[in-house]
CSV table of C-alpha atoms in Angstrom, one decimal:
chain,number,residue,atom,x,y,z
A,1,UNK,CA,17.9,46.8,-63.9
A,2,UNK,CA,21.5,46.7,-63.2
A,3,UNK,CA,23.9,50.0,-64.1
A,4,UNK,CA,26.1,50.2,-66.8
A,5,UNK,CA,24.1,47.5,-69.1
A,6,UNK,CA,21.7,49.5,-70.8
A,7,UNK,CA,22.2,53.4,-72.0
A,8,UNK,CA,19.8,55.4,-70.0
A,9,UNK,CA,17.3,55.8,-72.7
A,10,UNK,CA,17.0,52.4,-73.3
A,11,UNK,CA,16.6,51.6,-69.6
A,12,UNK,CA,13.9,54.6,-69.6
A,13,UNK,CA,11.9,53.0,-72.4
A,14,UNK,CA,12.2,49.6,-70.6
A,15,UNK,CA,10.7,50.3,-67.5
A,16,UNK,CA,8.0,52.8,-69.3
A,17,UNK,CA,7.1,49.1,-71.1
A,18,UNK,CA,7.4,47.0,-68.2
A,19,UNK,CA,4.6,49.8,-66.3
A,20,UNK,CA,2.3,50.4,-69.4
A,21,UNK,CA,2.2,46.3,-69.3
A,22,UNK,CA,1.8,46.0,-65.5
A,23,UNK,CA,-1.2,48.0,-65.6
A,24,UNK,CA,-3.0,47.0,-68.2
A,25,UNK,CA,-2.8,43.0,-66.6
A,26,UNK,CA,-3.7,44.3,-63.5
A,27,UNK,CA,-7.0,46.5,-64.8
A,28,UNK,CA,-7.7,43.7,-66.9
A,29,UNK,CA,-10.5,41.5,-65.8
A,30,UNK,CA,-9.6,38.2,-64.8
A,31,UNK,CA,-10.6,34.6,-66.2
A,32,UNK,CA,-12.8,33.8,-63.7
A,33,UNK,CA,-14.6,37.5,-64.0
A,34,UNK,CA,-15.3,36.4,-67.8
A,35,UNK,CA,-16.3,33.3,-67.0
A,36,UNK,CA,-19.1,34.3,-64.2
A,37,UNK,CA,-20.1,36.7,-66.6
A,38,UNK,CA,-21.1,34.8,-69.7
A,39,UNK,CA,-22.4,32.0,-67.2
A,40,UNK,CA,-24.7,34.8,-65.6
A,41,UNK,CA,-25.7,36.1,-68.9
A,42,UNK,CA,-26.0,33.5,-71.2
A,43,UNK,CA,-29.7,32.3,-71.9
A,44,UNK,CA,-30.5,28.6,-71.9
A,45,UNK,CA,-28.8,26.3,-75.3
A,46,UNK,CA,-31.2,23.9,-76.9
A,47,UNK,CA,-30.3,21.3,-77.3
A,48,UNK,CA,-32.8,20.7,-79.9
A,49,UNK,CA,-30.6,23.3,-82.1
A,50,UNK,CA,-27.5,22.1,-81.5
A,51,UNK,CA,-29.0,18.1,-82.5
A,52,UNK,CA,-30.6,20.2,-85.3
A,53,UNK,CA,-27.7,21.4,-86.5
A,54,UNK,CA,-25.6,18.6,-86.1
A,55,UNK,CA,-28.4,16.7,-88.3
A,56,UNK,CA,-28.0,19.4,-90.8
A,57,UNK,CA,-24.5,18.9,-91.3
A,58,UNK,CA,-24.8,15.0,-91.7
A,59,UNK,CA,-27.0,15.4,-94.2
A,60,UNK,CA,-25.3,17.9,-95.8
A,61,UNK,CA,-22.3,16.1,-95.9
A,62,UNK,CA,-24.2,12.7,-97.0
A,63,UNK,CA,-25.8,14.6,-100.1
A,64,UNK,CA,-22.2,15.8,-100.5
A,65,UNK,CA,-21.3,11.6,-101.1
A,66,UNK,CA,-23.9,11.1,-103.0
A,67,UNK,CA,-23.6,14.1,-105.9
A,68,UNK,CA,-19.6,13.4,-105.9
A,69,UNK,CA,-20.2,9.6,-106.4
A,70,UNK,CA,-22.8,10.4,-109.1
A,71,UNK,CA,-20.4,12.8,-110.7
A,72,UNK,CA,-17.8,9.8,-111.0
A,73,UNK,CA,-20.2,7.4,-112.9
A,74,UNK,CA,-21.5,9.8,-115.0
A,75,UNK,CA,-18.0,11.0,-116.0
A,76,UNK,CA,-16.3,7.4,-115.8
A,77,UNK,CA,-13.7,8.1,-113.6
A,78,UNK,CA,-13.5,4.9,-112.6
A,79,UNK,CA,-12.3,2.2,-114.5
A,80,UNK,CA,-15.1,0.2,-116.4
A,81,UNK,CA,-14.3,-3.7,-115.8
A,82,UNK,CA,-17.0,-4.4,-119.2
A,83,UNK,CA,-14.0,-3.9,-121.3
A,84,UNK,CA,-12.9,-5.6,-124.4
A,85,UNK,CA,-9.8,-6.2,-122.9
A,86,UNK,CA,-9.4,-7.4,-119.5
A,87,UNK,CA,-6.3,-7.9,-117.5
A,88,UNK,CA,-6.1,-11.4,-115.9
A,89,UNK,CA,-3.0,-11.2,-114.0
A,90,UNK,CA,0.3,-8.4,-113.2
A,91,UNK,CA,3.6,-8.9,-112.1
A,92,UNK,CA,6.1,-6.2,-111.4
A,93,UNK,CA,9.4,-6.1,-112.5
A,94,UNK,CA,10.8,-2.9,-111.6
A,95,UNK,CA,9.2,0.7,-111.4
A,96,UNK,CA,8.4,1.2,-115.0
A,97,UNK,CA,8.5,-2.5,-115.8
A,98,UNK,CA,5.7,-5.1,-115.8
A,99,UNK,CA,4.7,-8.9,-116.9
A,100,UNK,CA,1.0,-8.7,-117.6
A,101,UNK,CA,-1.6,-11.6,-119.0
A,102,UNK,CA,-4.5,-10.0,-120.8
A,103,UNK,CA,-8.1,-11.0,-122.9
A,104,UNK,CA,-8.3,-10.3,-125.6
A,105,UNK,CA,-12.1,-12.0,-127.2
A,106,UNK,CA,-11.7,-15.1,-125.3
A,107,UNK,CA,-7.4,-15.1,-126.1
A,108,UNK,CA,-5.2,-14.9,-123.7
A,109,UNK,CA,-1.8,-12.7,-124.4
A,110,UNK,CA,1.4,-12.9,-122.3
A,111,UNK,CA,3.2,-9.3,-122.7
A,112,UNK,CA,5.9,-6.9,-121.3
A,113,UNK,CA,5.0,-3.3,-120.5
A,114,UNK,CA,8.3,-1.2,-120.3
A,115,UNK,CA,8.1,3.0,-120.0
A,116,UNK,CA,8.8,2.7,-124.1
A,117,UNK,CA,6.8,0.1,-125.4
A,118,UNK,CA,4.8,-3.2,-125.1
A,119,UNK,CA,5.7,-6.3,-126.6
A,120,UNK,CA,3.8,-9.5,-127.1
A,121,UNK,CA,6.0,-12.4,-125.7
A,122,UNK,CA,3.4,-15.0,-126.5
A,123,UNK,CA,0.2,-16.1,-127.2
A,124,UNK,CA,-1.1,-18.7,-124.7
A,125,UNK,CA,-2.2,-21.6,-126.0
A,126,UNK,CA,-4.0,-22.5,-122.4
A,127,UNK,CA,-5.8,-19.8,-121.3
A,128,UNK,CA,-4.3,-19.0,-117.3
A,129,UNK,CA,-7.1,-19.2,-114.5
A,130,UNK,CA,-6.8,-17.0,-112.1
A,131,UNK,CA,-8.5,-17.9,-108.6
A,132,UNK,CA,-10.9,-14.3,-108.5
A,133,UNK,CA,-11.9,-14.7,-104.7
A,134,UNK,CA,-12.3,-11.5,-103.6
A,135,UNK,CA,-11.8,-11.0,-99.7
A,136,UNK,CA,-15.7,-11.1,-99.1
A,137,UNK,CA,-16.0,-14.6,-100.6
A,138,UNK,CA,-13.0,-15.6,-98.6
A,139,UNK,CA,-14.5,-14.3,-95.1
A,140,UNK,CA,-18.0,-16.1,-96.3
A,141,UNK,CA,-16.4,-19.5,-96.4
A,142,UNK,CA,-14.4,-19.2,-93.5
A,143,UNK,CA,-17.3,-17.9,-91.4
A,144,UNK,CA,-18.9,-20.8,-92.5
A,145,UNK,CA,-16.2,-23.5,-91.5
A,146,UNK,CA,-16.3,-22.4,-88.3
């Protein structure tokens, strides 16, 4: 330590630090030390635990799927598409704003859905026909063209 920079109690506690931590990392046993040791002492794994466990936890997880996915239908978190009223098509407008076409018993409604209210711009005379092809169907037919 240089002179002059430190008071000399500060410089005292320093180096009191500075050997209190020297000799503790140099009693300390090394990484290698620790390493031989739980190599040297450590009975044989299983494996047939370890794929036991692992097993466990899959299945526990799995059942996990299965109750929350139960849970949903019984509760009817998700959207039931048996409705009365079925959307046929959306178009967005804006963030609050939408142009929707909806069933109602076999009528088809043309509406605007603001964040205030809905209004019925017209009933549809021809009912719109949307092409419902859902990416499976579309992968189907081109996996047969080829």
């Amino acid at each position: 330590m240089a002179a002059g920079i430190f008071p000399t109690g500060a410089e005292l506690l320093i180096n009191a630090i500075l050997a209190v931590t020297t000799q503790a990392i140099a009693s300390s046993p090394t990484v290698i030390d620790i390493a031989q040791k739980t190599v040297d002492t450590s009975p044989n794994v299983s494996y047939v635990s370890t794929i036991a466990n692992m097993i466990g936890g899959l299945l526990v997880v799995i059942s996990l799927i299965f109750v929350l996915a139960y849970i949903v239908k019984r509760l009817n978190i998700m959207p039931n598409h048996h409705g009365v009223i079925k959307t046929v098509a959306v178009t967005s407008l804006g963030q609050r704003e939408k142009l929707m076409v909806v069933e109602l018993n076999g009528q088809q409604y043309f509406i605007g859905v603001t964040g205030q209210q809905i209004s019925v711009l017209d009933k549809l005379e021809q009912p719109v026909v949307v092409d419902s092809t859902t990416f499976a169907n579309k992968l189907k037919r081109a996996k047969e063209q080829q």
